[in-house]
XYZ file of C-alpha atoms in Angstrom:
633
model
C 27.632 51.717 49.907
C 28.994 49.731 52.797
C 30.386 52.920 54.384
C 27.146 54.757 53.898
C 25.092 51.944 55.397
C 27.473 51.801 58.324
C 27.173 55.485 58.931
C 23.406 55.046 59.003
C 23.626 52.482 61.712
C 23.374 49.134 59.840
C 23.494 47.161 56.596
C 20.761 46.893 54.005
C 19.428 43.735 55.599
C 19.432 45.127 59.126
C 16.020 44.272 60.797
C 16.402 47.141 63.196
C 16.863 49.496 60.280
C 13.727 48.119 58.610
C 11.717 48.656 61.793
C 12.965 52.228 62.060
C 11.866 52.824 58.456
C 8.360 51.519 59.161
C 8.090 53.869 62.072
C 7.752 56.712 59.547
C 5.159 54.966 57.267
C 1.844 56.765 57.587
C -0.223 53.645 56.735
C -0.858 51.185 59.541
C 1.572 48.231 59.243
C 1.276 45.072 61.346
C 3.442 41.924 61.290
C 1.842 38.674 62.466
C 3.037 35.116 62.925
C 0.902 32.208 64.129
C -1.876 34.551 65.208
C 0.420 36.781 67.244
C 1.264 40.423 66.527
C 5.066 40.607 66.325
C 5.240 44.278 65.270
C 2.957 47.299 64.855
C 4.162 50.661 63.606
C 2.978 53.879 65.326
C 0.250 54.388 62.721
C -1.152 50.922 63.499
C -0.898 51.383 67.264
C -2.831 54.640 66.973
C -5.401 53.367 64.473
C -6.197 50.131 66.306
C -5.275 51.247 69.853
C -2.743 48.464 70.210
C -0.840 48.498 73.498
C 2.296 46.623 74.499
C 0.177 43.862 76.030
C -2.022 43.412 72.948
C -0.095 40.574 71.267
C -3.090 38.429 70.297
C -4.006 39.331 66.716
C -7.700 38.726 67.249
C -7.647 41.098 70.221
C -5.489 43.697 68.523
C -7.297 43.723 65.141
C -10.803 42.837 66.253
C -13.414 41.463 63.843
C -11.302 42.186 60.806
C -8.862 39.427 61.881
C -11.093 36.561 60.728
C -11.041 37.865 57.155
C -7.330 38.626 57.360
C -6.433 35.177 58.720
C -8.325 33.480 55.884
C -6.643 35.692 53.295
C -3.191 34.980 54.729
C -3.809 31.217 54.422
C -4.934 31.653 50.796
C -1.987 33.828 49.779
C 0.956 32.096 48.149
C 4.270 32.445 49.983
C 6.372 35.133 48.326
C 3.368 36.922 46.826
C 0.942 39.651 47.834
C -2.780 40.172 47.569
C -5.300 42.943 48.278
C -8.523 42.358 50.179
C -11.445 44.603 50.990
C -12.469 45.113 54.607
C -15.514 46.808 56.108
C -17.577 46.848 52.869
C -14.887 48.577 50.890
C -14.284 51.404 53.356
C -11.055 49.790 54.404
C -8.586 47.525 52.657
C -5.367 45.717 53.342
C -2.445 44.441 51.291
C -1.050 41.197 52.614
C 2.587 40.290 51.935
C 3.054 36.594 52.730
C 6.430 35.295 53.885
C 7.603 31.865 54.971
C 7.339 32.623 58.708
C 4.484 35.094 58.770
C 2.816 37.993 57.002
C 3.017 41.782 56.916
C -0.297 43.618 56.600
C -0.456 47.187 55.284
C -3.835 48.810 55.841
C -5.413 51.456 53.631
C -8.187 53.208 55.513
C -9.449 54.589 52.195
C -10.619 51.143 51.010
C -10.520 49.415 47.617
C -11.428 52.473 45.622
C -8.211 54.108 46.624
C -6.205 50.964 46.051
C -7.626 50.113 42.667
C -10.286 47.545 43.540
C -10.462 44.041 44.856
C -7.472 41.843 44.174
C -5.615 44.856 42.745
C -1.881 45.369 43.193
C -0.248 48.751 43.562
C 2.158 50.060 40.968
C 5.007 49.633 43.431
C 4.616 45.850 43.652
C 7.565 44.069 42.009
C 6.816 41.711 39.086
C 6.528 38.115 40.232
C 5.674 38.961 43.868
C 1.907 39.350 43.370
C -0.531 36.467 43.752
C -2.520 38.042 40.928
C 0.555 38.233 38.723
C 1.233 34.544 39.296
C -2.273 33.734 38.107
C -1.982 36.093 35.148
C 1.280 34.489 34.130
C -0.282 31.031 34.409
C -3.084 32.107 32.052
C -0.667 33.614 29.542
C 1.697 30.647 29.507
C -0.963 27.911 29.454
C -0.491 25.519 26.480
C -4.190 25.759 25.544
C -6.118 28.752 24.293
C -7.950 30.597 27.063
C -10.625 33.257 26.609
C -12.842 35.260 28.943
C -16.098 36.830 27.799
C -18.435 39.281 29.511
C -22.141 38.338 29.279
C -23.162 41.711 30.792
C -21.997 43.430 27.623
C -23.893 43.269 24.344
C -23.346 39.972 22.403
C -21.156 38.516 25.173
C -17.840 39.736 23.661
C -14.378 38.456 24.501
C -12.515 40.612 27.014
C -9.376 38.514 27.249
C -7.405 35.967 25.172
C -4.033 34.413 26.002
C -0.985 33.879 23.786
C -1.868 30.263 22.958
C -5.231 31.395 21.577
C -3.468 33.836 19.285
C -1.120 31.086 18.081
C -3.966 28.638 17.443
C -6.219 31.072 15.571
C -3.716 33.435 13.981
C -5.620 36.455 15.321
C -3.924 39.075 17.486
C -5.312 40.348 20.784
C -6.663 43.629 19.413
C -8.419 41.828 16.545
C -10.308 39.563 18.954
C -11.237 41.475 22.091
C -14.672 43.086 21.780
C -15.996 40.424 19.371
C -18.138 37.366 19.983
C -16.161 34.129 19.586
C -18.382 32.963 16.724
C -16.088 34.670 14.204
C -14.046 31.435 14.155
C -17.002 29.538 12.681
C -17.387 28.872 8.980
C -19.185 26.934 6.295
C -18.353 23.457 7.626
C -18.744 24.211 11.341
C -21.145 21.762 12.972
C -24.490 23.466 13.564
C -25.410 20.972 16.278
C -22.233 21.759 18.223
C -22.887 25.496 17.873
C -26.445 25.054 19.121
C -25.206 22.973 22.059
C -22.841 25.785 23.118
C -25.606 28.395 22.828
C -27.935 26.275 24.958
C -25.282 25.813 27.637
C -24.694 29.579 27.847
C -28.425 30.215 28.105
C -28.629 27.681 30.945
C -25.432 28.901 32.680
C -23.784 25.487 32.601
C -20.418 24.194 31.296
C -20.142 22.385 27.954
C -17.475 20.759 25.774
C -17.877 20.330 22.005
C -15.697 19.531 18.991
C -16.205 21.524 15.806
C -14.354 22.741 12.766
C -13.122 26.345 13.054
C -11.191 28.622 10.726
C -7.963 30.521 11.359
C -7.356 34.080 10.240
C -5.712 32.809 7.019
C -8.786 30.677 6.254
C -7.262 27.276 7.024
C -9.422 24.772 8.850
C -8.665 23.211 12.218
C -10.557 21.022 14.636
C -11.217 22.836 17.895
C -12.139 21.200 21.187
C -13.985 24.005 22.993
C -14.871 23.967 26.677
C -16.977 26.836 28.058
C -17.755 27.303 31.754
C -19.519 30.085 33.683
C -17.610 32.107 36.319
C -19.708 33.139 39.346
C -19.199 35.731 42.090
C -19.843 35.305 45.807
C -23.580 35.737 45.259
C -23.598 32.956 42.604
C -24.198 35.437 39.789
C -22.515 34.625 36.454
C -20.120 37.468 35.774
C -18.000 35.959 32.994
C -17.506 32.890 30.831
C -14.111 31.243 30.547
C -13.337 29.262 27.419
C -10.596 26.715 26.657
C -9.594 25.999 23.049
C -7.500 22.940 22.167
C -6.325 22.262 18.604
C -7.172 18.568 18.109
C -6.757 18.488 14.337
C -4.252 15.606 14.316
C -6.368 13.417 16.598
C -9.609 14.239 14.807
C -8.149 13.527 11.381
C -6.876 10.178 12.665
C -10.331 9.349 14.031
C -12.015 10.359 10.776
C -9.504 8.326 8.766
C -10.208 5.298 10.950
C -13.945 5.787 10.414
C -13.409 6.139 6.669
C -11.301 2.989 6.505
C -13.834 1.077 8.599
C -16.676 2.185 6.327
C -14.581 1.303 3.294
C -13.768 -2.130 4.645
C -17.426 -2.802 5.406
C -18.281 -1.639 1.884
C -15.709 -3.991 0.376
C -16.745 -6.957 2.500
C -20.432 -6.451 1.744
C -19.727 -6.134 -1.964
C -17.291 -8.997 -2.432
C -18.956 -11.561 -0.171
C -21.311 -12.656 -2.920
C -18.611 -12.286 -5.547
C -16.275 -14.657 -3.717
C -18.983 -17.267 -3.327
C -20.059 -17.046 -6.964
C -16.521 -17.238 -8.343
C -15.832 -20.218 -6.081
C -18.927 -21.943 -7.484
C -17.769 -21.203 -11.034
C -14.337 -22.657 -10.336
C -15.872 -25.794 -8.845
C -18.590 -26.286 -11.446
C -17.086 -25.422 -14.838
C -16.178 -28.299 -17.132
C -13.233 -26.807 -19.014
C -10.876 -23.848 -18.926
C -12.643 -21.752 -21.548
C -15.972 -22.068 -19.744
C -14.358 -21.240 -16.413
C -12.696 -18.086 -17.746
C -15.838 -16.856 -19.508
C -18.055 -17.338 -16.451
C -15.537 -15.666 -14.138
C -15.385 -12.622 -16.420
C -19.187 -12.427 -16.638
C -19.583 -12.632 -12.852
C -16.979 -9.992 -12.031
C -18.289 -7.624 -14.716
C -21.779 -7.936 -13.197
C -20.530 -6.059 -10.100
C -21.594 -2.407 -10.047
C -18.133 -1.415 -8.868
C -16.437 -2.760 -11.998
C -16.925 -1.696 -15.607
C -15.213 -4.623 -17.238
C -12.797 -7.506 -16.896
C -10.624 -9.619 -19.154
C -8.249 -12.568 -18.909
C -5.111 -12.545 -21.023
C -2.289 -14.992 -21.675
C 1.309 -14.340 -22.632
C 2.637 -15.707 -25.909
C 6.420 -16.071 -25.485
C 6.927 -16.575 -29.214
C 5.384 -13.222 -30.233
C 6.063 -11.230 -27.057
C 2.398 -10.243 -26.760
C -0.500 -10.747 -24.367
C -3.557 -12.193 -26.072
C -7.110 -11.916 -24.720
C -8.708 -15.262 -23.915
C -11.998 -14.008 -22.446
C -13.641 -10.677 -21.533
C -16.893 -9.123 -20.306
C -18.234 -5.579 -19.936
C -15.783 -2.914 -21.019
C -13.095 -5.255 -22.277
C -9.439 -4.567 -22.991
C -8.362 -1.378 -24.703
C -6.974 -3.454 -27.580
C -6.895 -7.109 -28.592
C -3.199 -7.538 -27.896
C -0.674 -5.873 -25.631
C 3.081 -5.942 -25.878
C 4.725 -7.637 -22.908
C 7.030 -4.637 -22.490
C 4.090 -2.179 -22.424
C 3.555 0.063 -19.381
C 0.102 -1.493 -18.923
C -0.597 -3.061 -15.471
C -1.270 -6.435 -17.128
C 2.217 -6.453 -18.674
C 3.761 -5.352 -15.383
C 2.011 -8.155 -13.508
C 3.278 -10.820 -15.898
C 6.829 -9.524 -15.448
C 6.788 -9.178 -11.647
C 4.236 -11.814 -10.677
C 2.638 -9.224 -8.372
C -0.624 -7.212 -8.609
C -0.337 -3.870 -10.403
C -2.724 -0.880 -10.250
C -2.696 2.248 -12.393
C -5.116 5.171 -12.745
C -5.201 7.153 -15.957
C -7.811 9.544 -17.390
C -10.305 8.732 -14.622
C -10.035 4.973 -15.201
C -8.429 2.540 -12.773
C -6.884 -0.676 -14.106
C -5.940 -3.436 -11.678
C -4.131 -6.573 -12.858
C -3.634 -9.803 -10.892
C -1.486 -12.811 -11.820
C -3.157 -16.123 -12.583
C -0.498 -18.393 -11.132
C -0.666 -21.734 -9.375
C 2.238 -23.842 -8.139
C 4.648 -21.506 -9.944
C 2.910 -22.122 -13.277
C 1.698 -19.002 -15.061
C -1.777 -19.218 -16.579
C -2.195 -15.574 -17.539
C -3.436 -12.327 -16.014
C -6.814 -11.102 -14.713
C -7.401 -7.387 -15.425
C -10.268 -5.353 -13.936
C -11.366 -1.878 -15.026
C -13.344 0.693 -13.022
C -14.059 4.401 -13.409
C -15.372 4.937 -9.845
C -13.805 7.600 -7.668
C -12.901 5.024 -5.004
C -9.500 3.589 -5.956
C -8.546 -0.077 -5.606
C -6.809 0.034 -2.229
C -4.642 -2.570 -0.521
C -7.515 -4.441 1.119
C -9.519 -4.774 -2.083
C -6.360 -5.782 -3.940
C -5.784 -8.579 -1.412
C -9.316 -9.891 -1.933
C -9.063 -9.743 -5.730
C -5.657 -11.449 -5.572
C -7.260 -14.283 -3.638
C -9.948 -14.547 -6.319
C -7.247 -14.675 -8.991
C -5.488 -17.500 -7.136
C -8.770 -19.417 -6.926
C -9.262 -18.976 -10.674
C -5.688 -20.125 -11.351
C -6.273 -23.177 -9.145
C -9.373 -24.020 -11.174
C -7.487 -23.612 -14.449
C -4.736 -25.876 -13.107
C -7.287 -28.549 -12.222
C -8.808 -28.392 -15.718
C -5.407 -28.527 -17.379
C -4.281 -31.409 -15.176
C -7.362 -33.435 -16.092
C -6.664 -32.834 -19.777
C -3.359 -34.696 -19.484
C -5.194 -38.029 -19.518
C -7.710 -37.166 -22.219
C -6.105 -34.811 -24.713
C -4.621 -36.082 -27.955
C -2.691 -32.859 -28.571
C 0.448 -32.923 -26.422
C 3.946 -31.487 -26.407
C 6.772 -33.867 -25.552
C 9.560 -32.018 -23.792
C 13.017 -33.428 -23.159
C 15.199 -31.805 -20.500
C 18.687 -32.465 -19.220
C 19.206 -31.908 -15.462
C 22.462 -31.994 -13.488
C 21.267 -30.459 -10.188
C 22.040 -32.773 -7.249
C 18.862 -31.719 -5.466
C 17.135 -34.092 -7.890
C 17.597 -37.423 -6.063
C 18.292 -39.658 -9.141
C 21.100 -37.273 -10.201
C 22.863 -37.451 -6.838
C 22.251 -41.176 -6.357
C 23.521 -42.147 -9.807
C 26.733 -40.250 -9.077
C 27.365 -41.457 -5.533
C 26.414 -45.107 -6.184
C 27.948 -45.159 -9.693
C 24.832 -46.684 -11.214
C 22.119 -46.166 -13.792
C 18.568 -45.357 -12.668
C 15.433 -45.744 -14.769
C 12.050 -44.426 -13.640
C 9.238 -46.989 -13.698
C 6.179 -45.489 -12.019
C 4.990 -43.494 -9.014
C 2.537 -44.676 -6.382
C 0.743 -43.084 -3.480
C 1.454 -44.536 -0.090
C -1.180 -44.977 2.586
C 0.015 -41.744 4.249
C -0.689 -39.905 0.980
C 3.016 -39.485 0.195
C 4.137 -40.008 -3.397
C 6.848 -42.631 -3.921
C 8.715 -43.150 -7.188
C 9.970 -46.595 -8.239
C 13.285 -46.880 -10.063
C 15.258 -49.843 -11.355
C 18.955 -49.478 -10.653
C 21.737 -51.317 -12.502
C 25.439 -51.293 -11.707
C 25.110 -51.082 -7.913
C 24.057 -53.415 -5.139
C 21.228 -52.778 -2.721
C 23.714 -52.023 0.068
C 25.598 -49.534 -2.115
C 22.362 -47.760 -3.031
C 21.098 -47.467 0.555
C 24.523 -46.309 1.763
C 24.682 -43.616 -0.916
C 21.109 -42.495 -0.180
C 21.873 -42.253 3.545
C 24.285 -39.402 2.818
C 21.588 -37.413 0.962
C 19.364 -35.019 2.902
C 15.586 -35.478 2.724
C 15.876 -38.649 0.603
C 14.614 -42.061 1.707
C 15.694 -45.068 -0.373
C 13.909 -48.351 0.243
C 14.889 -51.567 -1.504
C 11.822 -53.399 -2.818
C 13.580 -56.365 -4.395
C 17.068 -57.290 -5.613
C 17.548 -59.794 -8.442
C 20.325 -60.651 -10.831
C 22.028 -57.321 -11.683
C 18.958 -55.164 -11.090
C 17.580 -53.590 -7.911
C 14.071 -52.186 -7.610
C 14.101 -49.204 -5.201
C 11.501 -46.794 -3.926
C 12.521 -43.127 -3.499
C 10.629 -40.678 -1.331
C 11.512 -37.313 0.130
C 10.868 -33.599 0.171
C 11.894 -33.178 -3.470
C 9.517 -35.392 -5.438
C 9.724 -34.304 -9.053
C 6.963 -36.554 -10.381
C 4.380 -35.393 -7.852
C 5.422 -31.760 -8.302
C 4.972 -31.996 -12.082
C 1.670 -33.839 -11.745
C 0.242 -30.961 -9.702
C 1.037 -28.726 -12.675
C -0.729 -30.894 -15.226
C 2.452 -32.530 -16.518
C 2.954 -36.276 -16.987
C 6.408 -37.718 -16.428
C 7.072 -40.197 -19.236
C 10.628 -41.111 -18.396
C 13.574 -40.321 -16.111
C 16.917 -41.857 -16.980
C 19.881 -40.897 -14.821
C 23.520 -41.912 -15.100
C 26.841 -40.381 -14.000
C 25.179 -37.360 -12.399
C 22.992 -36.422 -15.374
C 19.248 -37.056 -15.728
C 17.252 -37.012 -18.963
C 13.582 -36.087 -18.330
C 10.831 -36.781 -20.856
C 7.669 -34.852 -20.020
C 4.271 -34.746 -21.683
C 2.388 -31.420 -21.500
C -1.078 -30.716 -22.973
C -0.686 -28.473 -26.006
C -3.284 -26.085 -24.561
C -1.138 -25.496 -21.484
C 1.555 -22.858 -21.155
C 4.470 -25.129 -22.008
C 7.009 -22.358 -21.651
C 5.812 -21.625 -18.100
C 6.198 -25.308 -17.199
C 9.754 -25.427 -18.517
C 10.665 -22.161 -16.787
C 9.326 -23.578 -13.513
C 11.580 -26.636 -13.862
C 14.543 -24.381 -14.722
C 13.879 -22.281 -11.620
C 13.618 -25.396 -9.460
C 16.791 -27.097 -10.742
C 19.918 -25.219 -11.729
C 21.799 -26.565 -14.717
C 18.630 -27.496 -16.627
C 19.005 -27.610 -20.433
C 16.221 -27.950 -22.993
C 16.900 -30.783 -25.415
C 13.755 -30.766 -27.556
C 10.100 -29.776 -27.986
C 7.902 -32.018 -30.105
C 4.192 -31.634 -30.799
C 2.379 -34.872 -31.481
C -1.020 -36.519 -31.526
C -1.704 -39.470 -29.312
C -2.920 -42.768 -30.726
C -6.541 -43.758 -30.296
C -5.650 -45.399 -26.979
C -2.181 -45.413 -25.548
C -0.737 -47.823 -23.100
C -0.706 -45.014 -20.574
C -4.403 -44.369 -21.082
C -5.180 -48.029 -20.609
C -3.062 -48.095 -17.482
C -4.668 -44.894 -16.236
C -8.133 -46.378 -16.699
C -7.140 -49.518 -14.852
C -5.469 -47.482 -12.129
C -8.716 -45.636 -11.645
C -10.505 -48.938 -11.056
C -7.957 -50.139 -8.505
C -7.637 -48.999 -4.926
C -4.250 -47.750 -3.757
C -3.591 -51.014 -1.943
C -4.610 -53.152 -4.957
C -2.533 -51.085 -7.346
C 0.480 -51.165 -5.025
C 0.272 -54.956 -4.604
C -0.017 -55.551 -8.373
C 2.802 -53.146 -9.195
C 5.215 -54.527 -6.608
C 4.444 -58.106 -7.673
C 5.163 -57.335 -11.321
C 8.239 -55.194 -10.812
C 9.559 -57.553 -8.129
C 9.403 -60.590 -10.469
C 6.702 -62.334 -8.453
C 5.109 -63.668 -11.655
C 8.405 -65.157 -12.914
C 9.771 -68.605 -12.174
C 11.661 -69.196 -10.121
C 10.414 -66.303 -8.071
C 13.216 -63.948 -6.951
C 10.991 -62.643 -4.152
C 8.206 -63.950 -1.969
C 4.779 -62.710 -1.059
C 6.025 -62.243 2.493
C 8.763 -59.856 1.335
C 6.391 -57.880 -0.849
C 3.872 -57.664 1.989
C 6.568 -56.277 4.248
C 7.467 -53.644 1.615
C 3.828 -52.466 1.749
C 3.622 -52.623 5.525
C 0.791 -55.224 5.505
C 0.421 -58.884 6.429
C 0.982 -61.643 3.849
C -2.726 -62.688 3.708
C -3.734 -59.049 3.214
C -1.157 -58.661 0.423
C -2.455 -61.776 -1.407
C -6.054 -60.576 -1.063
C -5.171 -57.221 -2.661
C -3.147 -58.954 -5.371
C -5.913 -61.407 -6.328
C -8.504 -58.615 -6.517
C -6.168 -56.532 -8.693
C -5.513 -59.502 -10.995
C -9.243 -59.991 -11.459
C -9.768 -56.318 -12.366
C -6.822 -56.478 -14.781
C -8.318 -59.462 -16.558
C -11.718 -57.772 -16.810
C -10.098 -54.647 -18.251
C -8.085 -56.684 -20.772
C -10.871 -58.985 -21.948
C -13.601 -56.393 -21.759
C -15.565 -58.254 -19.129
C -17.992 -55.874 -17.525
């Protein structure tokens, strides 16, 4: 090829050779750059009478130059476009380069060339301005359609590849049909009417509606329709853009559904929460509380029934204590059953199960780690118990458990039926265990008192160790504060406070601490639990709190008509905290003995008050004690 090109007088890229070739083209060809004619072939020189001096394009090409100049500016570099000149009697194909343009004229006009914006068959793919636009339409990531309103029923005359992918229809199945074939049973009539009105009024519109693919599956379609106008402002076509927004729309609808559901739940449970709270606050005993709670919950339209059950560790069953509406399926359940109530008692977490159109939701009745049973709700509504409703019902269950705990705690002072429980504890997190080991002493629990800052302090008498030895040993224990109240003979009265206060912790669970005796790293606890309480749950809570806890004995007994503890409790109720503290410290500190091992000044300092204030509290307490003893009103 190189030899051949050389023989012909130049290479393939020889400009002189290109000019010689154009000399033989019968169509007028003109090259222009910056408004100047840089070349005109013989056909152009003859057609437009261009002489050697006619270098100005406007002069050489006359009135047609204005249209040509505009078209050159609008043509993309590296592409070509066809324009009509002289009302279609003449046309020109413009080939735009980086430094100028080549114009090939066709004196036969657009009819001969194939019409406005047409490209001849000889144009290479990718060089035409029209082809660039066509490719952009085909490769657009959204569905694009063009319809012709001049034809009957405004049918589609073009769809791109993305439209085919979105709808599942092929080109030949779509063209010639109105776009309404995508509509179906659940398509929004208002959106359809809005599109029709926009077409009638020749204006753009965007709507969202449900459409149907060829295989019948639904999808959410964001449709934008806009009119296309010609130079005389007449609408010749409509262009449509289809965007599959199914994922976004489903997320929006789900958010709306959840919002509606939350509003439904809040509206429904607002009164329920208030009423259950009133029941918890106003009931006089546990049985009444449980019955009224069941009645109130069952009164809700959303629930068919409710029941409260309690586990019996001895029989391995769950017995029903109270119910309302559609109660439990049977009077007793096995604790290893697959029922939600059994699952909740095992895990301590809410459990929900739906079977045969009925939903069962169980919630633990637990307070301060003490198990009081399970609250089970039944409903046959189509709306399931979701996470938000479960959270609300769990809160109700905790409120009920708190109320039960309060009733059980109050029964400690009044019930005659109690269970005495003896436990052996070796866990050093229990302060008396660690202190008896480190100070090599014996500790005996006397009583607990509430300080002014509402902290519970437990008083112990210690034998076998001095006050200095006790405080030194306590200083090495974390979260334990040991304060010496009085030291006499071989006995030291100390006050223990700290994060781990066993007596206060048990009291919150309705348990009275009768005795704590600790020696050589081992503590013997004697606890008194109302027989109506879940004794096993109390013991398990202690076992969980302190490792190395052994059960020594359980003993059911009846209290005497009036025990010393009851008398003391009644007197304690009559005394203020300050009066009770002054009387207790005076007695335990030997203030009433002679000779006195401690002074009023020392006892006042132990309470953090002045000596006159201490004596005032002590005298008032003594007077109340005498009235209680002698029955003086």
